[in-house]
C-alpha positions as a Markdown table, in Angstrom:
| # | Residue | x | y | z |
|---|---|---|---|---|
| 1 | Unk | 120.3 | 124.4 | 75.7 |
| 2 | Unk | 123.6 | 124.7 | 77.5 |
| 3 | Unk | 125.3 | 122.8 | 74.7 |
| 4 | Unk | 124.3 | 125.3 | 72.1 |
| 5 | Unk | 126.5 | 127.9 | 70.3 |
| 6 | Unk | 124.8 | 130.6 | 72.5 |
| 7 | Unk | 125.6 | 128.7 | 75.7 |
| 8 | Unk | 127.9 | 131.5 | 76.8 |
| 9 | Unk | 125.0 | 133.9 | 76.5 |
| 10 | Unk | 122.5 | 131.8 | 78.4 |
| 11 | Unk | 122.6 | 131.5 | 82.1 |
| 12 | Unk | 123.3 | 128.0 | 83.3 |
| 13 | Unk | 120.6 | 126.2 | 85.3 |
| 14 | Unk | 122.2 | 124.5 | 88.2 |
| 15 | Unk | 119.1 | 122.8 | 89.7 |
| 16 | Unk | 115.3 | 122.6 | 89.5 |
| 17 | Unk | 113.4 | 121.9 | 92.7 |
| 18 | Unk | 109.7 | 121.5 | 93.3 |
| 19 | Unk | 108.3 | 123.6 | 96.1 |
| 20 | Unk | 104.6 | 123.6 | 97.3 |
| 21 | Unk | 104.2 | 126.9 | 95.4 |
| 22 | Unk | 105.7 | 125.5 | 92.2 |
| 23 | Unk | 109.1 | 125.0 | 90.6 |
| 24 | Unk | 112.2 | 126.8 | 91.9 |
| 25 | Unk | 115.0 | 127.3 | 89.4 |
| 26 | Unk | 118.5 | 127.7 | 90.7 |
| 27 | Unk | 120.8 | 129.5 | 88.2 |
| 28 | Unk | 124.5 | 130.2 | 88.2 |
| 29 | Unk | 125.5 | 133.5 | 89.9 |
| 30 | Unk | 126.6 | 136.3 | 87.6 |
| 31 | Unk | 128.2 | 139.2 | 89.5 |
| 32 | Unk | 127.8 | 141.9 | 86.9 |
| 33 | Unk | 124.2 | 142.8 | 87.8 |
| 34 | Unk | 121.5 | 143.3 | 85.2 |
| 35 | Unk | 121.4 | 145.3 | 82.0 |
| 36 | Unk | 119.0 | 147.7 | 83.9 |
| 37 | Unk | 121.7 | 148.3 | 86.5 |
| 38 | Unk | 124.2 | 149.2 | 83.8 |
| 39 | Unk | 121.8 | 151.5 | 82.0 |
| 40 | Unk | 121.0 | 153.2 | 85.3 |
| 41 | Unk | 124.7 | 154.1 | 85.5 |
| 42 | Unk | 124.6 | 155.8 | 82.1 |
| 43 | Unk | 123.5 | 155.3 | 78.5 |
| 44 | Unk | 125.2 | 152.5 | 76.5 |
| 45 | Unk | 127.3 | 153.6 | 73.6 |
| 46 | Unk | 126.0 | 152.6 | 70.1 |
| 47 | Unk | 128.6 | 149.8 | 70.0 |
| 48 | Unk | 127.6 | 148.5 | 73.4 |
| 49 | Unk | 123.9 | 148.6 | 72.4 |
| 50 | Unk | 124.5 | 146.7 | 69.2 |
| 51 | Unk | 126.6 | 144.1 | 71.0 |
| 52 | Unk | 124.0 | 143.5 | 73.6 |
| 53 | Unk | 121.2 | 143.4 | 71.0 |
| 54 | Unk | 123.2 | 140.8 | 69.0 |
| 55 | Unk | 123.9 | 138.6 | 72.0 |
| 56 | Unk | 120.3 | 138.7 | 73.2 |
| 57 | Unk | 119.0 | 137.9 | 69.7 |
| 58 | Unk | 121.4 | 135.0 | 69.3 |
| 59 | Unk | 120.5 | 133.6 | 72.7 |
| 60 | Unk | 116.7 | 133.9 | 72.0 |
| 61 | Unk | 117.1 | 132.3 | 68.6 |
| 62 | Unk | 118.9 | 129.3 | 70.1 |
| 63 | Unk | 116.3 | 129.0 | 72.9 |
| 64 | Unk | 113.4 | 129.3 | 70.5 |
| 65 | Unk | 114.9 | 126.7 | 68.1 |
| 66 | Unk | 114.9 | 124.3 | 71.1 |
| 67 | Unk | 111.3 | 125.1 | 72.0 |
| 68 | Unk | 112.1 | 127.3 | 75.0 |
| 69 | Unk | 110.1 | 130.6 | 75.3 |
| 70 | Unk | 111.1 | 133.3 | 77.8 |
| 71 | Unk | 108.2 | 135.6 | 78.5 |
| 72 | Unk | 110.0 | 138.2 | 80.5 |
| 73 | Unk | 112.7 | 139.7 | 78.2 |
| 74 | Unk | 113.5 | 143.1 | 79.7 |
| 75 | Unk | 116.6 | 144.8 | 81.0 |
| 76 | Unk | 116.0 | 143.6 | 84.6 |
| 77 | Unk | 116.1 | 140.0 | 83.5 |
| 78 | Unk | 119.2 | 140.3 | 81.3 |
| 79 | Unk | 122.1 | 139.4 | 83.5 |
| 80 | Unk | 125.7 | 140.6 | 82.9 |
| 81 | Unk | 128.8 | 138.7 | 83.6 |
| 82 | Unk | 131.6 | 140.9 | 85.0 |
| 83 | Unk | 134.1 | 139.4 | 82.6 |
């Protein structure tokens, strides 16, 4: 998944560990907060909304093509890189 063309839009998994309660996934740290955080500061412009929509669609298409299904696509789970 990380090797894909959407790799810059998919958070990098650093480690997967098994705990008594189930798997624990350690991901890279992104310091830009979530999309929900950004929306809480004010509405996105049309251009920003379209850009985010295209990036999410591209990342999901790549993940789905590789058999990965994310069942929690919502603003709180869409992380933003400060760059």
